[in-house]
Short mmCIF file of C-alpha atoms in Angstrom, two decimals:
data_model
loop_
_atom_site.label_atom_id
_atom_site.label_comp_id
_atom_site.label_asym_id
_atom_site.label_seq_id
_atom_site.Cartn_x
_atom_site.Cartn_y
_atom_site.Cartn_z
CA MET A 1 98.20 127.11 19.24
CA VAL A 2 94.35 128.03 20.16
CA LYS A 3 95.02 130.02 23.17
CA ASP A 4 97.08 132.18 20.04
CA THR A 5 94.62 132.37 17.76
CA TRP A 6 92.36 133.47 20.05
CA LEU A 7 93.98 136.15 22.12
CA LYS A 8 94.07 137.79 18.80
CA VAL A 9 89.99 136.38 17.32
CA LYS A 10 89.98 138.69 21.52
CA GLU A 11 91.93 141.39 20.02
CA GLY A 12 90.58 142.82 16.98
CA LEU A 13 86.80 142.02 18.98
CA SER A 14 88.46 144.93 21.26
CA GLU A 15 88.95 147.16 18.52
CA LYS A 16 84.71 147.06 17.17
CA LEU A 17 83.68 146.52 20.72
CA PRO A 18 83.23 147.95 24.11
CA ILE A 19 85.64 147.13 27.21
CA HIS A 20 82.48 146.10 28.93
CA THR A 21 80.60 144.04 26.88
CA ILE A 22 84.70 142.40 26.34
CA SER A 23 84.60 141.48 29.58
CA THR A 24 81.43 140.16 30.14
CA TRP A 25 80.81 137.93 26.79
CA PHE A 26 84.56 136.67 25.54
CA GLU A 27 86.40 136.90 28.66
CA PRO A 28 84.16 133.95 29.83
CA ILE A 29 84.79 131.91 26.36
CA ASN A 30 87.25 129.13 26.70
CA PRO A 31 89.83 127.77 23.56
CA ILE A 32 89.44 124.68 23.91
CA ALA A 33 90.74 123.02 20.64
CA LEU A 34 92.29 124.33 16.31
CA GLU A 35 91.24 121.49 14.53
CA ASN A 36 91.08 120.69 11.16
CA ASN A 37 90.74 125.12 10.48
CA GLU A 38 87.59 124.92 13.30
CA LEU A 39 88.10 126.71 16.36
CA VAL A 40 86.25 124.68 19.47
CA LEU A 41 85.23 127.44 21.48
CA GLU A 42 83.86 126.59 25.70
CA VAL A 43 80.91 128.71 26.82
CA PRO A 44 79.47 128.34 30.07
CA SER A 45 75.83 128.25 30.05
CA GLN A 46 73.19 127.56 27.66
CA PHE A 47 72.34 131.57 27.30
CA PHE A 48 75.89 132.62 27.09
CA TYR A 49 75.95 130.78 24.11
CA ASP A 50 72.32 132.15 22.85
CA TRP A 51 73.22 135.43 23.44
CA ILE A 52 76.98 135.47 21.23
CA GLN A 53 75.14 133.24 19.04
CA SER A 54 72.58 136.80 17.91
CA HIS A 55 74.93 138.99 19.13
CA TYR A 56 78.43 138.40 18.26
CA ARG A 57 79.16 135.98 15.94
CA SER A 58 78.89 138.10 13.15
CA ASN A 59 81.37 139.97 14.40
CA ILE A 60 84.14 137.39 14.85
CA ASP A 61 84.10 136.39 12.31
CA PHE A 62 84.52 139.51 11.08
CA VAL A 63 88.20 139.25 13.26
CA LEU A 64 87.92 136.03 11.79
CA GLU A 65 88.73 137.10 7.99
CA SER A 66 90.77 140.45 9.50
CA LEU A 67 93.22 137.50 10.45
CA GLY A 68 93.67 135.97 7.14
CA LEU A 69 91.71 133.54 9.19
CA GLY A 70 88.37 133.14 6.85
CA ASP A 71 89.13 128.77 6.32
CA ILE A 72 88.39 128.09 10.30
CA LYS A 73 85.26 128.85 11.59
CA THR A 74 84.24 128.30 14.99
CA LYS A 75 82.15 125.75 17.29
CA PHE A 76 80.83 125.72 20.40
CA ILE A 77 80.35 123.83 23.29
CA ILE A 78 78.28 124.62 26.32
CA SER A 79 80.52 124.07 29.44
CA ALA A 80 79.93 120.72 31.85
CA GLU A 81 83.11 121.11 33.06
CA ILE A 82 84.60 118.95 36.62
CA GLN A 83 85.69 122.30 38.87
CA LYS A 84 89.29 121.38 40.30
CA PRO A 85 88.82 119.54 44.43
CA ASP A 86 90.33 122.78 46.91
CA GLN A 87 93.69 122.69 48.31
CA THR A 88 93.29 120.37 51.29
CA GLU A 89 92.37 117.17 48.93
CA GLN A 90 94.83 118.38 46.76
CA GLN A 91 97.28 117.36 49.19
CA ASP A 92 96.49 114.67 50.50
CA GLN A 93 97.77 112.11 48.21
CA THR A 94 96.76 109.48 49.70
CA PRO A 95 94.98 106.90 47.27
CA SER A 96 92.22 106.51 48.98
CA LYS A 97 90.67 108.85 49.59
CA LYS A 98 87.94 110.50 47.56
CA SER A 99 87.81 114.58 47.10
CA HIS A 100 84.84 115.30 46.20
CA LEU A 101 85.10 117.05 43.18
CA ILE A 102 81.47 120.12 42.71
CA PRO A 103 80.30 119.63 39.24
CA VAL A 104 79.74 122.04 37.09
CA LEU A 105 75.90 121.94 37.16
CA ASN A 106 73.26 124.80 35.48
CA SER A 107 71.55 126.03 38.81
CA ASP A 108 67.96 126.57 35.60
CA HIS A 109 67.80 123.34 34.66
CA VAL A 110 65.56 122.09 37.86
CA PHE A 111 63.04 119.78 38.06
CA GLU A 112 60.82 122.78 38.90
CA THR A 113 61.66 125.12 36.11
CA PHE A 114 60.90 122.20 33.31
CA ILE A 115 57.69 122.68 31.35
CA GLU A 116 56.09 119.43 31.85
CA GLY A 117 53.40 118.30 28.21
CA ALA A 118 52.46 114.60 27.20
CA ASN A 119 56.46 115.23 24.79
CA ASN A 120 58.06 114.40 28.23
CA GLN A 121 56.14 113.07 31.35
CA PHE A 122 57.41 109.74 31.34
CA ALA A 123 60.93 111.06 31.17
CA LYS A 124 60.81 113.51 33.37
CA THR A 125 59.18 110.95 35.83
CA ALA A 126 61.98 108.97 34.98
CA ALA A 127 64.25 111.06 35.51
CA GLU A 128 62.65 112.58 38.88
CA ALA A 129 63.12 108.59 40.17
CA VAL A 130 66.29 108.55 39.53
CA ALA A 131 67.77 111.19 41.69
CA GLU A 132 65.79 110.70 44.29
CA ASN A 133 67.23 107.14 44.67
CA PRO A 134 70.11 106.99 42.08
CA GLY A 135 71.33 103.46 41.64
CA LYS A 136 68.53 101.63 43.79
CA GLN A 137 66.19 101.02 41.16
CA SER A 138 66.39 98.92 37.56
CA PHE A 139 65.99 102.71 36.01
CA ASN A 140 70.26 102.23 35.65
CA PRO A 141 71.83 103.66 33.36
CA LEU A 142 68.97 105.61 32.20
CA ILE A 143 69.51 107.31 28.80
CA ILE A 144 66.96 110.40 27.15
CA TYR A 145 66.27 110.54 23.44
CA GLY A 146 65.24 113.09 21.24
CA GLY A 147 66.09 115.48 18.68
CA THR A 148 67.62 118.29 19.48
CA GLY A 149 66.61 121.00 21.63
CA LEU A 150 64.07 118.55 22.95
CA GLY A 151 65.75 119.09 26.67
CA LYS A 152 67.27 116.38 27.87
CA THR A 153 69.83 118.43 28.63
CA HIS A 154 68.05 120.57 31.18
CA LEU A 155 67.07 117.19 32.56
CA LEU A 156 70.10 115.70 32.84
CA HIS A 157 71.49 119.01 34.81
CA ALA A 158 67.81 119.22 37.25
CA ILE A 159 69.09 115.01 38.02
CA GLY A 160 72.05 116.42 38.97
CA ASN A 161 70.89 119.25 41.49
CA ARG A 162 68.35 118.09 42.76
CA VAL A 163 70.91 115.23 44.39
CA LEU A 164 73.31 118.11 45.10
CA GLU A 165 70.55 119.82 47.29
CA THR A 166 69.01 116.04 48.70
CA SER A 167 72.89 114.02 49.18
CA SER A 168 75.47 116.63 49.44
CA ASP A 169 77.83 113.49 50.00
CA LYS A 170 77.42 112.54 46.83
CA ARG A 171 80.13 112.93 43.84
CA ILE A 172 78.39 113.82 40.67
CA VAL A 173 80.90 114.43 37.19
CA ILE A 174 78.62 115.36 34.76
CA ALA A 175 80.48 116.37 31.16
CA THR A 176 79.48 116.25 27.13
CA SER A 177 80.60 113.47 25.12
CA GLU A 178 82.86 116.07 23.84
CA LYS A 179 84.24 116.95 26.95
CA PHE A 180 85.26 113.37 27.89
CA THR A 181 87.14 112.83 24.97
CA LEU A 182 88.89 115.78 25.42
CA ASP A 183 90.03 114.98 28.66
CA PHE A 184 90.54 111.54 27.98
CA VAL A 185 92.88 112.85 25.08
CA ASN A 186 94.77 115.22 27.25
CA GLY A 187 95.36 112.67 30.15
CA LEU A 188 97.21 110.47 26.55
CA ARG A 189 99.05 113.94 26.13
CA LYS A 190 100.09 114.28 29.63
CA ASN A 191 100.72 111.20 30.18
CA ARG A 192 98.44 111.43 32.57
CA THR A 193 95.79 108.66 31.94
CA VAL A 194 95.13 106.93 35.83
CA GLU A 195 94.30 110.64 37.21
CA PHE A 196 91.65 110.85 33.39
CA ALA A 197 89.59 107.05 34.75
CA ARG A 198 89.68 108.12 38.71
CA GLN A 199 88.16 111.95 37.84
CA TYR A 200 85.17 109.95 36.17
CA ARG A 201 85.08 105.85 38.13
CA ASN A 202 85.18 107.65 41.65
CA ALA A 203 81.27 109.42 40.62
CA ASP A 204 78.85 108.06 42.51
CA ILE A 205 76.22 109.32 39.18
CA LEU A 206 77.83 110.41 36.72
CA LEU A 207 75.63 111.85 33.37
CA ILE A 208 77.23 112.23 30.45
CA ASP A 209 75.41 114.44 27.19
CA ASP A 210 75.65 113.53 23.94
CA ILE A 211 76.92 109.98 23.89
CA GLN A 212 75.85 110.09 20.16
CA PHE A 213 79.50 112.18 19.07
CA PHE A 214 81.64 108.76 20.94
CA LYS A 215 80.77 107.87 16.79
CA GLY A 216 84.39 106.60 15.23
CA LYS A 217 85.96 107.30 18.49
CA GLU A 218 87.12 103.83 19.30
CA GLN A 219 89.33 104.87 22.18
CA THR A 220 87.40 106.88 23.79
CA GLN A 221 84.51 104.21 24.10
CA GLU A 222 87.46 101.39 25.29
CA GLN A 223 87.42 104.15 27.83
CA PHE A 224 83.78 104.57 28.51
CA PHE A 225 82.91 101.53 28.03
CA HIS A 226 85.36 100.13 31.78
CA THR A 227 83.73 103.03 33.00
CA PHE A 228 80.16 102.13 32.88
CA ASN A 229 81.14 98.76 33.62
CA GLU A 230 82.85 99.71 37.06
CA LEU A 231 80.56 102.06 37.54
CA TYR A 232 77.43 100.59 37.02
CA GLN A 233 79.47 96.80 38.70
CA SER A 234 79.42 98.95 42.17
CA GLY A 235 75.89 99.98 42.00
CA LYS A 236 76.89 103.62 41.04
CA GLN A 237 73.93 104.93 38.49
CA ILE A 238 74.77 106.56 35.42
CA VAL A 239 72.68 108.91 33.03
CA LEU A 240 72.82 109.22 29.62
CA THR A 241 71.23 111.30 26.89
CA ALA A 242 71.37 111.10 22.71
CA ASP A 243 69.76 111.62 19.56
CA ARG A 244 68.01 107.94 19.30
CA TYR A 245 67.43 105.56 20.60
CA PRO A 246 70.20 103.09 21.19
CA GLY A 247 68.93 100.68 19.08
CA GLU A 248 69.60 102.86 16.09
CA MET A 249 73.13 104.36 17.17
CA GLN A 250 75.74 103.40 14.53
CA GLY A 251 79.28 103.78 14.78
CA LEU A 252 79.60 102.53 18.54
CA GLN A 253 80.91 99.24 20.18
CA ASP A 254 78.39 96.51 20.11
CA ARG A 255 78.75 95.42 23.60
CA LEU A 256 78.35 99.35 24.42
CA LEU A 257 75.35 99.84 23.01
CA SER A 258 74.03 96.56 24.45
CA ARG A 259 74.91 97.86 28.06
CA PHE A 260 72.55 100.93 27.07
CA GLN A 261 69.72 98.80 25.67
CA SER A 262 70.60 97.48 29.70
CA GLY A 263 68.78 100.07 31.47
CA LEU A 264 65.48 101.89 30.92
CA SER A 265 65.03 104.28 28.00
CA VAL A 266 62.88 107.18 27.02
CA ASP A 267 62.11 109.81 24.30
CA ILE A 268 61.64 113.06 24.43
CA GLN A 269 58.79 114.00 21.24
CA PRO A 270 58.76 117.96 20.15
CA PRO A 271 55.86 119.75 22.45
CA ASP A 272 52.70 120.14 21.23
CA PHE A 273 51.16 123.51 20.94
CA GLU A 274 50.12 123.85 24.50
CA VAL A 275 53.59 123.04 26.04
CA ARG A 276 54.88 125.49 23.53
CA VAL A 277 52.54 128.64 24.20
CA ALA A 278 54.05 127.39 28.56
CA ILE A 279 57.48 127.40 27.78
CA LEU A 280 57.47 130.59 25.60
CA MET A 281 54.95 132.39 28.67
CA ASP A 282 57.80 130.79 31.00
CA LYS A 283 61.19 132.25 28.85
CA ALA A 284 59.29 135.79 28.95
CA GLU A 285 58.43 136.24 32.52
CA ARG A 286 61.47 134.95 33.46
CA ASN A 287 63.20 137.93 30.74
CA GLY A 288 61.21 140.17 32.53
CA VAL A 289 59.06 140.96 29.38
CA ASP A 290 55.80 140.94 29.63
CA LEU A 291 53.92 139.54 25.27
CA PRO A 292 50.99 139.90 24.30
CA TYR A 293 49.60 137.09 24.00
CA ASP A 294 49.48 136.67 20.36
CA VAL A 295 53.06 137.69 19.88
CA ILE A 296 53.59 134.36 22.15
CA GLU A 297 49.97 132.79 19.62
CA PHE A 298 52.17 133.55 16.29
CA ILE A 299 56.07 132.47 17.35
CA ALA A 300 53.98 128.67 18.71
CA THR A 301 52.21 128.59 16.05
CA HIS A 302 55.02 128.21 13.59
CA MET A 303 58.44 127.29 15.69
CA ARG A 304 57.43 124.10 16.17
CA THR A 305 61.04 121.80 16.23
CA ASN A 306 62.55 122.46 19.04
CA ILE A 307 62.40 124.28 22.29
CA ARG A 308 65.68 125.94 22.14
CA ASP A 309 64.37 127.85 18.95
CA LEU A 310 61.39 128.67 20.62
CA GLU A 311 63.88 130.16 23.62
CA GLY A 312 66.01 131.14 21.59
CA THR A 313 63.12 133.03 20.14
CA ILE A 314 62.47 135.11 22.67
CA ILE A 315 66.42 136.27 23.21
CA ARG A 316 66.28 137.57 19.30
CA LEU A 317 63.09 139.51 19.75
CA LEU A 318 65.09 141.75 23.43
CA ALA A 319 68.50 141.56 20.85
CA ARG A 320 66.92 142.74 18.39
CA SER A 321 64.04 145.48 20.84
CA SER A 322 66.50 146.76 22.79
CA LEU A 323 69.41 147.57 20.21
CA MET A 324 67.04 148.76 17.69
CA ASN A 325 64.96 150.61 19.98
CA GLN A 326 61.61 149.30 19.27
CA ASP A 327 58.86 147.72 20.69
CA ILE A 328 57.98 144.75 20.24
CA ASP A 329 55.03 144.02 17.64
CA GLN A 330 53.59 141.88 14.77
CA THR A 331 56.31 143.59 12.56
CA LEU A 332 59.40 142.76 14.59
CA VAL A 333 58.34 139.43 16.07
CA LYS A 334 57.43 137.85 12.19
CA ASP A 335 60.53 139.57 11.05
CA VAL A 336 62.37 137.30 13.94
CA VAL A 337 60.24 133.96 13.09
CA LYS A 338 60.71 134.77 9.79
CA GLU A 339 65.12 134.73 10.22
CA ARG A 340 65.28 132.08 12.63
CA VAL A 341 62.50 129.67 10.14
CA GLY A 342 63.43 130.11 6.56
CA GLU A 343 61.53 128.12 4.44
CA GLN A 344 60.39 124.89 5.90
CA VAL A 345 57.14 122.11 6.52
CA ASN A 346 54.25 125.25 7.47
CA ARG A 347 52.36 123.90 9.28
CA ASP A 348 50.92 121.02 11.43
CA LEU A 349 51.02 117.67 9.90
CA SER A 350 49.87 114.23 11.67
CA MET A 351 51.17 110.58 9.99
CA GLU A 352 47.18 110.35 8.73
CA ASP A 353 48.54 113.35 6.31
CA VAL A 354 51.89 111.86 5.13
CA VAL A 355 49.95 108.68 4.06
CA ARG A 356 47.64 110.10 1.65
CA LYS A 357 50.11 112.37 0.92
CA VAL A 358 52.32 109.22 -0.28
CA VAL A 359 48.93 107.63 -1.39
CA GLU A 360 48.76 110.84 -3.62
CA VAL A 361 51.76 111.00 -5.21
CA THR A 362 52.38 106.11 -5.59
CA GLY A 363 48.50 105.84 -6.55
CA ILE A 364 48.44 103.17 -3.64
CA ASN A 365 45.82 103.28 -1.77
CA GLU A 366 45.91 103.52 2.67
CA ASP A 367 45.03 99.72 3.52
CA ASN A 368 47.01 98.78 1.51
CA ILE A 369 50.32 100.97 2.43
CA VAL A 370 49.40 100.23 6.30
CA GLY A 371 47.92 96.88 6.00
CA LYS A 372 50.28 93.59 5.91
CA SER A 373 50.40 92.56 2.37
CA ARG A 374 53.81 92.10 1.47
CA LYS A 375 53.41 93.18 -2.19
CA LYS A 376 56.38 94.81 -3.10
CA GLU A 377 55.13 97.87 -4.51
CA PHE A 378 53.54 98.22 -1.16
CA VAL A 379 55.58 97.38 1.32
CA GLU A 380 57.57 99.86 -0.60
CA ALA A 381 55.31 102.25 -0.63
CA ARG A 382 54.78 102.05 2.75
CA GLN A 383 57.76 101.98 4.27
CA THR A 384 58.75 105.18 2.36
CA ALA A 385 55.12 106.71 4.53
CA MET A 386 57.63 105.25 7.67
CA PHE A 387 60.38 106.38 6.90
CA LEU A 388 58.54 110.49 6.20
CA CYS A 389 56.73 110.20 9.31
CA ARG A 390 60.06 109.83 11.49
CA ASN A 391 61.43 112.39 8.62
CA LEU A 392 59.25 115.45 8.39
CA LEU A 393 57.17 114.02 11.99
CA ASP A 394 60.10 113.45 14.77
CA ALA A 395 57.89 110.93 15.86
CA SER A 396 59.10 107.70 17.67
CA LEU A 397 59.40 104.13 16.22
CA SER A 398 57.20 103.09 18.76
CA SER A 399 53.88 105.96 17.81
CA VAL A 400 55.11 104.72 14.01
CA GLY A 401 55.10 101.26 14.63
CA MET A 402 51.49 101.49 16.65
CA TYR A 403 50.09 103.50 13.40
CA PHE A 404 51.21 101.14 10.59
CA GLY A 405 49.27 98.36 12.46
CA GLY A 406 51.17 97.85 15.53
CA ARG A 407 54.79 96.49 13.92
CA ASP A 408 57.03 96.14 16.37
CA HIS A 409 59.69 99.56 16.55
CA THR A 410 62.46 97.37 14.79
CA THR A 411 60.05 96.48 11.98
CA VAL A 412 59.81 100.39 11.71
CA MET A 413 63.57 100.37 12.20
CA HIS A 414 64.31 97.97 9.00
CA ALA A 415 61.75 100.23 6.59
CA ILE A 416 64.33 103.31 7.20
CA LYS A 417 67.47 101.50 6.48
CA THR A 418 66.45 100.15 3.60
CA ILE A 419 64.56 103.28 2.27
CA GLU A 420 68.21 105.01 3.16
CA GLN A 421 69.74 103.07 1.57
CA LYS A 422 66.88 103.30 -2.28
CA LYS A 423 67.79 107.66 -1.86
CA THR A 424 71.54 106.83 -2.02
CA GLU A 425 70.80 105.29 -4.99
CA LYS A 426 68.50 107.51 -6.21
CA THR A 427 65.61 105.31 -7.17
CA LYS A 428 62.20 106.08 -7.86
CA VAL A 429 62.18 106.39 -3.83
CA ASN A 430 64.07 109.32 -3.97
CA GLN A 431 61.81 110.92 -6.47
CA THR A 432 59.18 110.42 -4.37
CA ILE A 433 60.60 111.80 -0.71
CA ASN A 434 61.69 115.53 -2.70
CA GLN A 435 58.02 115.05 -4.12
CA ILE A 436 56.12 115.00 -1.17
CA THR A 437 58.75 117.22 0.89
CA SER A 438 58.56 119.62 -1.48
CA ASP A 439 55.20 119.52 -1.44
CA PHE A 440 54.54 120.00 2.17
CA SER A 441 57.35 122.63 2.68
CA SER A 442 56.84 126.44 1.90
CA GLU A 443 56.60 128.98 3.30
CA ILE A 444 55.77 130.37 6.22
CA PHE A 445 54.56 133.69 4.90
#
């Protein structure tokens, strides 16, 4: 069903786009699943994904609409598929033989191309340590966590690339959590769960991206638990990425979370201005484009949230420039940035800014908000400020705790959960948060 649907889409695209475009950008796409009105398509790389999104997403939507499939939404996942062993290995059916599978790694994602700054230095150092001595230190599992597009996947692939370079005999298995789940489901469908288990449990180094998507998938979690245990007890290295600290994850089994927390968890924060400039300069250079510094500075000033947005902006600029035969100037840059950013917080905020705004809206002074008083209204204002620091600034739990009187990260977690609950109850807290968020938000131009 999914292959037939994708074939029809490609046929429709062929009527609108040149042959070389179809062969270059659509033939490599692998249709994965069609469930719940969602067409899941696997693309080879992040760059491939960005290019499809920038150039051809509207074409795909148009064809789906013309085929009467407008209610089907497309979802792209980036390939982390494991290649099949070569023919000679397939012929060897000896149970004790460990097939040496070649992992599909993004060759651009290496440590040398990872722009280091204060926001990610510890994470990079830990990743390099694991790559140099996998499974031989206490960083097992290593969990790299942080918001979307901050470089977690880059470090995951960098570990694999470094190990492949220095220890080619090591068996590296890399997959997204979605890929792990799909492999497991296919194993169930085809009665090949033993082969599925062997594929992952024969790894010397297991790299799994976005483990938060195991949420609610009980059988998948069960399989991953046993895979984790077998590898861990055998001294094999496990590296995982997630969107948040393991202690904050919901929907995962307690025994899994306990194992995740037994290793080292390192976070990546959004890049500061200097790092954003360095990333933009590097991306422009790699794409062979000479951008004036004022253009780079403009983008770095307004694109603050993540690296993927920064890189996507460069790709979008190149696409608009080439397709419209237009020079990359301030006018074009402003159009692209406004298109990508839209309406959002328009200046670099600090925790001090957030607390001052809470003071302004609630009338409670700053000393009481960051202080030790347990008076109900002070606690509520303090928890609201913590919640906003976490959600508006994407600040780490530990940094929020330090700012609010040196409190432990578990105190911050409790505060966030309390405010999230009060928000659903449409209390005064909800009005306060909406007002503060609205005050901080405006058009960037």
